Coordinates of C-alpha atoms and ligand atoms in Angstrom, one line a residue:
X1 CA 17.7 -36.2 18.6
X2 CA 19.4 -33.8 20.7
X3 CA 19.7 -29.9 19.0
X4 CA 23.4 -30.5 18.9
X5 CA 23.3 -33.4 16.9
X6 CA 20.3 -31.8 14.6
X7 CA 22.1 -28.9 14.0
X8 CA 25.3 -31.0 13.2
X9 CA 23.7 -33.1 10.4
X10 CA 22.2 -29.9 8.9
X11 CA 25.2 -28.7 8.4
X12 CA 27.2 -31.4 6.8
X13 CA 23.8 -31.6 4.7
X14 CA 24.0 -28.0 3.4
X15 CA 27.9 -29.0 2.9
X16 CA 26.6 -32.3 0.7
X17 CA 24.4 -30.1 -1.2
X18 CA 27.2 -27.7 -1.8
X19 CA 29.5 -30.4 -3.1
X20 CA 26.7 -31.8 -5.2
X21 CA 26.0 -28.3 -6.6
X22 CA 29.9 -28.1 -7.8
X23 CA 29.7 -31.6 -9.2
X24 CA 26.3 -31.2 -11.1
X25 CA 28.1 -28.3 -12.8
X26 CA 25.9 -28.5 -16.2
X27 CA 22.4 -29.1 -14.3
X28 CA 20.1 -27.0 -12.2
X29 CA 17.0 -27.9 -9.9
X30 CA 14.0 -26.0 -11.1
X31 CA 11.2 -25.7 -8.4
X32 CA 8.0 -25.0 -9.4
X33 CA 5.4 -23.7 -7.0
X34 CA 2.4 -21.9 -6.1
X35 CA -0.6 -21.9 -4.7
X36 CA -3.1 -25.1 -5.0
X37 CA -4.8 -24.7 -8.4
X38 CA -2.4 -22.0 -9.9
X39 CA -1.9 -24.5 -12.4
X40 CA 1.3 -26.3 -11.5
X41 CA 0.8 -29.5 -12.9
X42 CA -0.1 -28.3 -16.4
X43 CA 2.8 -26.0 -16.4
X44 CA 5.7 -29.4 -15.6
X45 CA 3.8 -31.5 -17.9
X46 CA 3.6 -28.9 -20.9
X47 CA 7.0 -28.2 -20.3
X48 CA 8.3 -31.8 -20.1
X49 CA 6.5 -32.4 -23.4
X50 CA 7.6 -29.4 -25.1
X51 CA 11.7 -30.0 -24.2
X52 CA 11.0 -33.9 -24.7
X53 CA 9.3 -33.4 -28.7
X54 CA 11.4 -30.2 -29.4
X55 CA 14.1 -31.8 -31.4
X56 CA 11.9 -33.6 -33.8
X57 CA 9.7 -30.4 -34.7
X58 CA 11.4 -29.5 -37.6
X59 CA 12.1 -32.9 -38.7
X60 CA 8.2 -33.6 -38.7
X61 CA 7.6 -30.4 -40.7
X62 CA 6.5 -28.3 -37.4
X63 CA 7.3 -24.6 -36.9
X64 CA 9.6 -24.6 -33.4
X65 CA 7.0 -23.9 -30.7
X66 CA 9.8 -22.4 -29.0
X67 CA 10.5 -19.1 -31.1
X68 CA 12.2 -17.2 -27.8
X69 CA 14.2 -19.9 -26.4
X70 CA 17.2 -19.5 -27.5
X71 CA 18.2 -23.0 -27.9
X72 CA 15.5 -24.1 -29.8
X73 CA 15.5 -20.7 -32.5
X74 CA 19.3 -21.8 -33.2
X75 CA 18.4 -25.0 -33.6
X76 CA 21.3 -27.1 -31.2
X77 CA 19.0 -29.0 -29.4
X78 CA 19.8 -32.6 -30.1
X79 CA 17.8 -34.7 -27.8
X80 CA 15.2 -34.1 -24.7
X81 CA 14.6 -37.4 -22.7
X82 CA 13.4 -38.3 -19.2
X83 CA 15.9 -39.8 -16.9
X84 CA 15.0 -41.6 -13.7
X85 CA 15.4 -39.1 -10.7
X86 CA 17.8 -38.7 -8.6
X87 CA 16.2 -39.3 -5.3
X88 CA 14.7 -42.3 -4.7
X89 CA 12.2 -41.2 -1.8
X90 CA 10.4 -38.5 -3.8
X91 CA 7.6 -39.6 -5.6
X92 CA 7.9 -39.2 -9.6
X93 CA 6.0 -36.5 -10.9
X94 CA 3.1 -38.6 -13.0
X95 CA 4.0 -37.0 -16.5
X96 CA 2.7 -39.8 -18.5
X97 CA -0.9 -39.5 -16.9
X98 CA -0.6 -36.1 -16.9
X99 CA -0.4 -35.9 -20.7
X100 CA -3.3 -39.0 -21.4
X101 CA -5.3 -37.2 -19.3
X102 CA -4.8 -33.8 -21.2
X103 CA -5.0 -35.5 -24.5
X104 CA -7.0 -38.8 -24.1
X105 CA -10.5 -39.0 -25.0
X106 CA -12.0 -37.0 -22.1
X107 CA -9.4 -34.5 -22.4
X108 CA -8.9 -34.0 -19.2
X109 CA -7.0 -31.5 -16.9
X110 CA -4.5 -33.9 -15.1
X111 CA -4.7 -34.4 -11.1
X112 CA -3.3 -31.3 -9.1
X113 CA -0.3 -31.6 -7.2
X114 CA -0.7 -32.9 -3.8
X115 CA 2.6 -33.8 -2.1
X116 CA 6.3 -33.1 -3.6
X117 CA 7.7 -35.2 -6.7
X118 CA 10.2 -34.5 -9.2
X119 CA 10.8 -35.1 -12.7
X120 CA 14.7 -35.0 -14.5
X121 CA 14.5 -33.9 -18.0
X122 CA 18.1 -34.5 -19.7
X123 CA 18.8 -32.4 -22.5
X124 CA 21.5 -33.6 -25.3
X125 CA 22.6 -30.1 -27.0
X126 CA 24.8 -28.2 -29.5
X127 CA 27.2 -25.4 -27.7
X128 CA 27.8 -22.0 -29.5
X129 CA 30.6 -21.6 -31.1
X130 CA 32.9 -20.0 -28.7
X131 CA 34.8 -20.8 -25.2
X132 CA 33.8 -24.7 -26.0
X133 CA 32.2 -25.7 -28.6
X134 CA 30.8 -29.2 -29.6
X135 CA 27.6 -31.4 -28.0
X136 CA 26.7 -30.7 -24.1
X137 CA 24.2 -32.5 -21.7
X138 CA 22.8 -30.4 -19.4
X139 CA 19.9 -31.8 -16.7
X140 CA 17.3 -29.9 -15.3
X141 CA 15.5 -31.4 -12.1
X142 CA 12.1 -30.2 -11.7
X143 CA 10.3 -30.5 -8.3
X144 CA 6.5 -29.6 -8.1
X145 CA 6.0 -28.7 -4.0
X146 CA 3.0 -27.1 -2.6
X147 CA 3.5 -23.1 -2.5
X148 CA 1.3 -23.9 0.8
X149 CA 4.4 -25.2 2.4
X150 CA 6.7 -22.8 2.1
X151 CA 4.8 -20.8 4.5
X152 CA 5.5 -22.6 7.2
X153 CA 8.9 -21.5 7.2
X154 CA 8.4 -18.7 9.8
X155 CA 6.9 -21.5 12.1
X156 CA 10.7 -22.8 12.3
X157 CA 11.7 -19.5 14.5
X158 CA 8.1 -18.6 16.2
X159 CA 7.3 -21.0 19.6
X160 CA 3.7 -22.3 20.2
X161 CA 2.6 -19.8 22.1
X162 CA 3.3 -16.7 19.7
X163 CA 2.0 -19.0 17.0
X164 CA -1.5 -19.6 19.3
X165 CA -2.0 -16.1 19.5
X166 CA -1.3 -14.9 16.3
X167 CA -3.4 -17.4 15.0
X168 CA -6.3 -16.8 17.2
X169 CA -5.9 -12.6 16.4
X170 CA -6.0 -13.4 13.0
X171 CA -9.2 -15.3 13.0
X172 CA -11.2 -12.6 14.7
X173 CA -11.0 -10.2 11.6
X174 CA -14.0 -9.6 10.0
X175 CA -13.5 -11.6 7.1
X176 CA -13.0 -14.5 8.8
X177 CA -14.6 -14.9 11.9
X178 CA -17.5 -16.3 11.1
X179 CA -15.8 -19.2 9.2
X180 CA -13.8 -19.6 12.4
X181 CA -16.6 -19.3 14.3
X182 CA -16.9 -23.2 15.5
X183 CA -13.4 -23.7 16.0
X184 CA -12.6 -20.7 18.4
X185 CA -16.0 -21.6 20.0
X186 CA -14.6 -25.1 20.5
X187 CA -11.6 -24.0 21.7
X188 CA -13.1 -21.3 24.2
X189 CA -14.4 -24.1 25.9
X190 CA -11.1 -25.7 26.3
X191 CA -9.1 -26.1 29.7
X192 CA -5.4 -26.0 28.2
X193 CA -4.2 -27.2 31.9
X194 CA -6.5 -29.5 31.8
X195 CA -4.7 -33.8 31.3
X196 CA -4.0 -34.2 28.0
X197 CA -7.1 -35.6 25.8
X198 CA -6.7 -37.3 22.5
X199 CA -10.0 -36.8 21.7
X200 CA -10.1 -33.3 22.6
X201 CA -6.7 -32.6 20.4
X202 CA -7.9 -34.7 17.4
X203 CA -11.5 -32.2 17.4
X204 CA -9.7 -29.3 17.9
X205 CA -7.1 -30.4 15.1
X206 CA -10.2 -31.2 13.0
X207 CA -12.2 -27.7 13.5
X208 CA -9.5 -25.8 13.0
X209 CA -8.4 -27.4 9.2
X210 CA -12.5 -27.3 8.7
X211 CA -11.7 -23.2 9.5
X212 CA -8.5 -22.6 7.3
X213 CA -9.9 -24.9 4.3
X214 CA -12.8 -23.0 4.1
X215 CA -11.0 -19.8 4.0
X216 CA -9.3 -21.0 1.1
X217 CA -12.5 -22.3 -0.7
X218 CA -13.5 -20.6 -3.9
X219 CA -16.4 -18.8 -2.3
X220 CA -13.9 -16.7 -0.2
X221 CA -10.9 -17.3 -1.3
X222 CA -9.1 -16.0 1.5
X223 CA -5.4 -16.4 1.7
X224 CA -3.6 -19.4 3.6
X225 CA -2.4 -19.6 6.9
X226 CA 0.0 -22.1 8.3
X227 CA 0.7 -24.7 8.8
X228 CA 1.2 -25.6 4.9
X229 CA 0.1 -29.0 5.5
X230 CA -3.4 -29.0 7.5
X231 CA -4.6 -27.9 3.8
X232 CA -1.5 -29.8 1.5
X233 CA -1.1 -32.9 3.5
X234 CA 0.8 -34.9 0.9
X235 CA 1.9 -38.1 2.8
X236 CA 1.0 -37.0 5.6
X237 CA -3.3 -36.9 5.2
X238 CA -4.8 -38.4 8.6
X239 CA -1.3 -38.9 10.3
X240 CA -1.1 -37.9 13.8
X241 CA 1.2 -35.6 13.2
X242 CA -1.2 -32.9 12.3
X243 CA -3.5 -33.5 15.8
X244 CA -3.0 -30.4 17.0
X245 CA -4.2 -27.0 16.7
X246 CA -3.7 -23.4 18.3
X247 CA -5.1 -23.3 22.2
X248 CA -6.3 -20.1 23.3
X249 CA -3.7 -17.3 24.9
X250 CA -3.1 -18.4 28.8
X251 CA -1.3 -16.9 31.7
X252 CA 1.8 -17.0 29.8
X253 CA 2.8 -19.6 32.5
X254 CA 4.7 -23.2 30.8
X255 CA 2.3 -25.3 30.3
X256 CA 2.3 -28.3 33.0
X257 CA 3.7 -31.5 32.1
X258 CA 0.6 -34.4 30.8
X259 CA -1.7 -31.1 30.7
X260 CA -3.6 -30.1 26.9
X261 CA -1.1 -27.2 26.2
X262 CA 1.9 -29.3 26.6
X263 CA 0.7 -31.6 24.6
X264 CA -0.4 -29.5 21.9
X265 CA 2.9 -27.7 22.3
X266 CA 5.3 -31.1 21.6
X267 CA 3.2 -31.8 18.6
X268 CA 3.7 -28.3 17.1
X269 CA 7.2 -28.6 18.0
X270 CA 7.4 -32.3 16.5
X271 CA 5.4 -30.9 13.1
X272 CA 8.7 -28.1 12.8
X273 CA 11.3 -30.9 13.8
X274 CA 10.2 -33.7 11.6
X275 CA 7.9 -32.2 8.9
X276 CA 8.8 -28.5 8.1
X277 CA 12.5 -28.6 9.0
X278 CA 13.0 -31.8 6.5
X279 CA 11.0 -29.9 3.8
X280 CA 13.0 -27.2 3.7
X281 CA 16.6 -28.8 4.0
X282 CA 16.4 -31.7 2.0
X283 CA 14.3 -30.3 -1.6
X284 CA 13.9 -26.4 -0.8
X285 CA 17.7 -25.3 0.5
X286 CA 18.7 -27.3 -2.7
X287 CA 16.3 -25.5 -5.7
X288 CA 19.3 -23.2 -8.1
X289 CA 16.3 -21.5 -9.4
X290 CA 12.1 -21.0 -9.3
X291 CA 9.1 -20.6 -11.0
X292 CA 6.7 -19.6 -8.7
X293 CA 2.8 -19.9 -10.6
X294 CA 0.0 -17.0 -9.4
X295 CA -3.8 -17.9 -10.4
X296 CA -4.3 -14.1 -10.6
X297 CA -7.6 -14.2 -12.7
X298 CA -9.1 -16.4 -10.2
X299 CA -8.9 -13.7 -7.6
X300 CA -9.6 -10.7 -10.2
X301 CA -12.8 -13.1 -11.0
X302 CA -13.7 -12.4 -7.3
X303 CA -13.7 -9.1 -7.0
X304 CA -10.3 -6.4 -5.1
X305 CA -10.8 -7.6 -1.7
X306 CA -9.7 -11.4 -2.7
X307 CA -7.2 -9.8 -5.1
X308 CA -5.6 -7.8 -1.8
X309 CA -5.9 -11.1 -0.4
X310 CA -3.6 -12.9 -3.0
X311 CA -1.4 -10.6 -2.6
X312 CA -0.6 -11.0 1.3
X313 CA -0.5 -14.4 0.3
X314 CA 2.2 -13.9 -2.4
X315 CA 3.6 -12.2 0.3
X316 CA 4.2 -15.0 2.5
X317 CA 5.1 -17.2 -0.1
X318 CA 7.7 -15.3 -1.2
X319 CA 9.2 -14.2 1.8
X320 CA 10.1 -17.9 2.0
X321 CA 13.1 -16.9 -0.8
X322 CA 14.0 -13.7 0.8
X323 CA 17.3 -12.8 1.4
X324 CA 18.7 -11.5 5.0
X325 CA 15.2 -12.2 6.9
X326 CA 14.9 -14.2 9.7
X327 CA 17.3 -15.8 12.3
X328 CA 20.6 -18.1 11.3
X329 CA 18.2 -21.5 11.7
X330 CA 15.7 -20.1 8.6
X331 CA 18.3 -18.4 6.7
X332 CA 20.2 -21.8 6.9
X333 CA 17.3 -23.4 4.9
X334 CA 17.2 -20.3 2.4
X335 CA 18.5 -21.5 -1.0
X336 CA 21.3 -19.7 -3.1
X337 CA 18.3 -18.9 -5.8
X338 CA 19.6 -17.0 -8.5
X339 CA 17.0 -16.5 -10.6
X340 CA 13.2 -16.6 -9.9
X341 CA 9.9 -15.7 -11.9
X342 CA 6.6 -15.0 -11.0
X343 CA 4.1 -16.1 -13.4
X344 CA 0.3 -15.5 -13.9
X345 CA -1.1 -18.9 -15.4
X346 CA -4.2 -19.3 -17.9
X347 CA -3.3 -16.0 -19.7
X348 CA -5.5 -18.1 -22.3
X349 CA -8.4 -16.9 -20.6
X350 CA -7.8 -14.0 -22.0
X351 CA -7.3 -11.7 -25.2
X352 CA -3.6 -11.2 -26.1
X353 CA -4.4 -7.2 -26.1
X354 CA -5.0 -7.9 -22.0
X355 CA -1.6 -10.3 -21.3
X356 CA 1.0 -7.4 -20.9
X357 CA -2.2 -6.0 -18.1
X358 CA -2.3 -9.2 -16.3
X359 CA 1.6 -8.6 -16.0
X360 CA 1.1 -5.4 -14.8
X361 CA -1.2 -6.7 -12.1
X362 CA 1.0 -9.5 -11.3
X363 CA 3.6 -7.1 -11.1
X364 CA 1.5 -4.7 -8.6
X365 CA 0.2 -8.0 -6.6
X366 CA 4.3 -9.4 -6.2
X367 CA 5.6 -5.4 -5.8
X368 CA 6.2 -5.3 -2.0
X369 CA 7.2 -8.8 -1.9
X370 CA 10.3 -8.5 -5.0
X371 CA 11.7 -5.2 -3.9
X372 CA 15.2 -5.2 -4.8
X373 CA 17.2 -4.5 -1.8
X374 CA 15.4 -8.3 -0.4
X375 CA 16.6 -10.1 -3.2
X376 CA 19.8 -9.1 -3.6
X377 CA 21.3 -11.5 -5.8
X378 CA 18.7 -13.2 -7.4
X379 CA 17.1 -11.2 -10.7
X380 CA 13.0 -11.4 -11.0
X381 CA 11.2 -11.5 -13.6
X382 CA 6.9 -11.1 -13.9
X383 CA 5.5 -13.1 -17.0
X384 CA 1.8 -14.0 -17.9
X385 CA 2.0 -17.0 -19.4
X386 CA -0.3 -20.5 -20.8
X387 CA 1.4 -23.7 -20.2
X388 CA -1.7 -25.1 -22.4
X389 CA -3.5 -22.5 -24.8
X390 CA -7.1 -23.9 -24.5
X391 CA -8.5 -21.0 -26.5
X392 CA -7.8 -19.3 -29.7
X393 CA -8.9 -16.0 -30.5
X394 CA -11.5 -14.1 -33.3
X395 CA -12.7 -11.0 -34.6
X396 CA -16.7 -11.2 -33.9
X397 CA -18.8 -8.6 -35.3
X398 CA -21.5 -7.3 -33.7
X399 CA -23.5 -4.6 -35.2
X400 CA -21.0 -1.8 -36.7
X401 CA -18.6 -3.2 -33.8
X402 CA -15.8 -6.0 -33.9
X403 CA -15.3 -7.4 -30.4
X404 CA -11.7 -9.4 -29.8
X405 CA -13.2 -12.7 -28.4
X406 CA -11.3 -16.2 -27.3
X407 CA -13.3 -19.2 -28.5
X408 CA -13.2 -22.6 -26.8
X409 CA -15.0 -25.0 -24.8
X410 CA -16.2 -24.2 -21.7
X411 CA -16.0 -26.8 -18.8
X412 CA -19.0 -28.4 -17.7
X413 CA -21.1 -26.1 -15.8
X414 CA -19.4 -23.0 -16.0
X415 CA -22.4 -20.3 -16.9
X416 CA -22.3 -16.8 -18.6
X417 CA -25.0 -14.5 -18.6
X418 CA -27.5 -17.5 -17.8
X419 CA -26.1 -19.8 -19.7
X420 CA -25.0 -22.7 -18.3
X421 CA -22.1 -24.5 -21.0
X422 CA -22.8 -28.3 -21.1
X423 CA -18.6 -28.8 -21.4
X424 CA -19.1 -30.4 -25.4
X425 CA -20.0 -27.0 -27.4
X426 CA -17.3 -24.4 -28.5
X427 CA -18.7 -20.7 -27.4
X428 CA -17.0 -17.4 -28.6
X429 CA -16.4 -15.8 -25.1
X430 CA -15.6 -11.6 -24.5
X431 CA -13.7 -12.0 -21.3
X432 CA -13.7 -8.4 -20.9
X433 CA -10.5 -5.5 -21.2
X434 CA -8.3 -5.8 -18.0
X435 CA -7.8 -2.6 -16.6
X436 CA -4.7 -0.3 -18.2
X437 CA -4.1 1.2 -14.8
X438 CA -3.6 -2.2 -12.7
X439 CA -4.1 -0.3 -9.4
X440 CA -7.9 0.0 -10.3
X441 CA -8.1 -3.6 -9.8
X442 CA -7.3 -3.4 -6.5
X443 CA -10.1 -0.8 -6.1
X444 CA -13.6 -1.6 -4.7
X445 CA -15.4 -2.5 -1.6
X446 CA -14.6 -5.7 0.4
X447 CA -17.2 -7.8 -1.0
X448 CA -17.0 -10.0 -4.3
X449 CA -18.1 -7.9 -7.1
X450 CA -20.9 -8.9 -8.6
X451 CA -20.9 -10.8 -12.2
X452 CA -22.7 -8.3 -14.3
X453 CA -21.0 -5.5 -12.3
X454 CA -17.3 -6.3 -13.2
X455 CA -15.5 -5.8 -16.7
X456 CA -14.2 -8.7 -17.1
X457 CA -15.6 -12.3 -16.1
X458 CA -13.0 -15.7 -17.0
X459 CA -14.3 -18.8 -17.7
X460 CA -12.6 -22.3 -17.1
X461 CA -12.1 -24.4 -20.7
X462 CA -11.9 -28.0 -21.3
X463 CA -7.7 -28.5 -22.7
X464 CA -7.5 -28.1 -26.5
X465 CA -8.4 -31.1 -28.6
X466 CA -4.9 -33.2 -29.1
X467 CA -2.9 -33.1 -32.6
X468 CA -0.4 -36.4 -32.8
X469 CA 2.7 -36.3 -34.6
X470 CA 4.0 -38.8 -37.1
X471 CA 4.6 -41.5 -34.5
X472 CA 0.9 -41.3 -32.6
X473 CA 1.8 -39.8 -30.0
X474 CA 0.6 -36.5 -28.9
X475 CA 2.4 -33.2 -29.6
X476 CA 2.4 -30.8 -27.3
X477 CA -0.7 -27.9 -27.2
X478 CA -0.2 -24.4 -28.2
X479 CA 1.2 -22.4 -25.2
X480 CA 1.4 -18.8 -24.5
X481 CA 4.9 -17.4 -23.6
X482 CA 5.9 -20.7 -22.3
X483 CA 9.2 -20.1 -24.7
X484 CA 9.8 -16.9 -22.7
X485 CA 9.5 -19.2 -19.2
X486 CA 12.4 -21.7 -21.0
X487 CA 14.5 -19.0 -21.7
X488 CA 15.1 -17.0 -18.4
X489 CA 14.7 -20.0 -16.3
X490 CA 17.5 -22.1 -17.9
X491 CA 18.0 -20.7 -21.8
X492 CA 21.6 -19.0 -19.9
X493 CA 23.2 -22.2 -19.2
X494 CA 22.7 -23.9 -22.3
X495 CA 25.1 -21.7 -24.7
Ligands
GDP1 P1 -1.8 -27.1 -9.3 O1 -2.7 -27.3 -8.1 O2 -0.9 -25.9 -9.1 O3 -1.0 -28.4 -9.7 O4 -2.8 -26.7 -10.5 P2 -3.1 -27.5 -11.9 O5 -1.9 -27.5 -12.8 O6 -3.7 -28.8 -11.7 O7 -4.1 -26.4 -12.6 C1 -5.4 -26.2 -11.9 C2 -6.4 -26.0 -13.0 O8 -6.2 -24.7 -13.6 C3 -6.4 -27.0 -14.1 O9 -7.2 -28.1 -13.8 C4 -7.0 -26.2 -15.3 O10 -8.4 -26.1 -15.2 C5 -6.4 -24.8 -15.0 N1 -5.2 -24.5 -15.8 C6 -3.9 -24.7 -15.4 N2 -3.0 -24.3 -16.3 C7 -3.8 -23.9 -17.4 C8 -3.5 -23.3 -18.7 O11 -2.3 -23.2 -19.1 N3 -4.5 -23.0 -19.5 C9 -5.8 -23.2 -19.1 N4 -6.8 -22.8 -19.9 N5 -6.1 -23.7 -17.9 C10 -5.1 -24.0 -17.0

């Protein structure tokens, strides 16, 4: 397709999705996203179970779960139902095995998001009395994307060759050389005028994911670089359009026509033209507001230097919605966000006396990224939150001392002090005090901290065992601030 005509049809899509904004009127698309593992999944199905059982709470004899969301502490919610969604080519997001996972027999954490989907949740309500009273219907759209892919935004204005070299720099820092270490030997090796060589491209391409997935793997936990979908594939796993990979820095010369480097270079042009580009017009430029899910206590588990990490990679992600970045193409794909919040999932992990500190480090991890005069126009907000409250909490004496504990069920295998948990036995845990000053979390050397060095160490939990309502089916599990979630991400358009 020629540029002209590319350019053309993103524009009378940006004008469709400005017409279908106007005619929505009383609906919003919600995007939820984060990092793999922040705990997307749980958050959608929690919330799609809360909003869908909501209106039978007090008809069942249940105190509203929702206390701060407006709508449900006045008591004008009528209905919450699922609807079909409204585009056919995205994959529906799997709430119904999401929640007989969470609250079958195994209870189960559901599947993690792999690919986009989307889930319409239709809400029948009461108005305020006021400018229009009387029953409304107001539809919210979530879609669950991969907070990988957003970073490849900045791909859409950088050429192959700046993206080569940046991407070869950043492997030779210390951290992460030697997990590059195959890849760049691999590639050192290369010819890139050399004739083009499937079989060259496709090890190349598979040395390189090797590199960035195990920068991402627990034991480093380094942040991501693009592209979003070497690690996210989502329809794409195995598809030739991820054979390529970054060749080292030449003599700045175009590469030759049929040699390696132009064949690389078409590919990573093809991956912007026909993977990222479509991303971001069709589902991102369209999302009214966000949620955008942090695993902080994952990366406070292993010690300031993956923290720092976390947050350069909040960083990128979030540049994705900034405001007045980047060249007329990116800013094209930018949506009109007005409102966005940055959660820290799993605040169940810890005692309630630690939640407003894990929004204080949330708030130092995200401060860079949200400062004000960036997004212009869109408010922020920092929550800690627990789509799913696995734990509850005690009192434990010990001695002349009484120690705030969180008791659950550990997963399978997680250990403490030696102990190995066999994923069946309930254990009253001490997670530890976050720090009051969150800056001192971002204190220490650069290596993981060891276990019995830290003050604080958070374990995984098996979901909470399932209460049913009156009709068998499962209600929704205690939550943690999900109500304060409902009510800035949508509470405002449901008056
Ligand atoms: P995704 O990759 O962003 O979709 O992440 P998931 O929603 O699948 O969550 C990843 C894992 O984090 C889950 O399997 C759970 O172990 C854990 N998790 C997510 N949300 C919660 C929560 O609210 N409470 C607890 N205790 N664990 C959670």
């Amino acid at each position: 397709m020629s540029a002209l005509t590319d350019l053309f049809r993103e524009a009378r899509s940006s004008a469709a999705n400005l017409a279908e904004v106007f005619a929505r009127g009383r609906g919003l698309r919600l995007g939820v996203t984060g990092l793999s593992r922040a705990g997307k999944t749980v958050f959608i199905t929690a919330l799609a179970q809360q909003l869908t059982t909501l209106a039978h709470a007090a008809a069942e004899g249940r105190k509203n779960p929702l206390p701060v969301f407006r709508l449900a502490a006045e008591g004008r919610l009528i209905a919450g139902r699922l609807e079909p969604q409204p585009d056919d080519h995205v994959a529906r997001f799997a709430f119904e095995d999401h929640v007989a996972a969470l609250t079958g027999p195994d209870r189960l954490w559901p599947q993690s998001t792999r690919q986009i989907s989307e889930l319409r949740l239709l809400l029948d309500f009461q108005r305020r009395d006021g400018f229009r009273p009387g029953p409304g219907r107001f539809v919210i759209d979530i879609v669950d994307y991969p907070g990988e892919w957003l970073l490849d935004l900045p791909l859409l204005e950088k050429s192959y060759s700046v993206w080569s070299r940046e991407t070869f720099e950043a492997s030779a820092a210390a951290a992460r050389a030697p997990l590059a270490a195959d890849w760049r030997g691999f590639s050192a090796g290369l010819d890139p005028k050399a004739p083009a060589d499937e079989a060259i491209a496709r090890k190349a391409a598979e040395l390189f994911t090797a590199y960035l997935r195990a920068a991402r793997s627990d034991a480093f936990a380094l942040s991501t670089l693009p592209p979003g979908r070497f690690l996210m594939p989502g329809d794409l796993e195995g598809s030739p359009a991820l054979t390529f990979a970054p060749l080292p820095p030449g003599d700045g010369d175009e590469p030759a026509p049929g040699s390696l480097a132009a064949m690389m270079e078409r590919r990573y042009e093809a991956y912007k033209a026909h993977v990222v580009k479509p991303f971001f017009r069709d589902h991102f430029a369209r999302l009214d507001r966000q949620i955008v899910l942090v695993d902080a206590l994952a990366a406070l588990n292993s010690g300031p230097a993956a923290l720092r990490d976390l947050q350069h990679a909040l960083n990128d992600v979030l540049a994705a919605f900034r405001i007045g970045r980047g060249n007329a193409l990116t800013k094209l794909f930018r949506p009109k966000i007005d409102k966005i919040l940055i959660a820290a999932t799993k605040a169940d992990h810890l005692h309630h006396l630690s939640h407003d500190r894990l929004e204080a480090i949330l708030r130092q991890l995200t401060a860079r990224a949200i400062s004000r005069s960036e997004f212009s126009g869109a408010a922020v907000d920092v929550i800690a939150l627990a789509a799913v409250r696995a734990t509850r909490e005690a009192a434990v004496r010990r001695g002349r001392e009484t120690i705030d504990a969180i008791i659950g069920t550990p997963l399978k295998g997680e250990t403490l002090d030696g102990q190995i948990f066999d994923g069946e036995t309930e254990a009253a845990i001490f997670p530890g005090q976050l720090p009051a000053d969150p800056r001192e979390a971002f204190r220490g050397d650069a290596l993981a901290q060891a276990e019995d060095e830290s003050d604080y160490r958070f374990l995984r939990f098996r979901p909470p065992i399932p209460v049913f309502g009156t009709d068998g089916k499962p209600l929704p599990a205690p939550h943690i601030r999900l109500d304060r979630a409902c009510q800035f991400l949508f509470g405002d358009r449901l008056s």
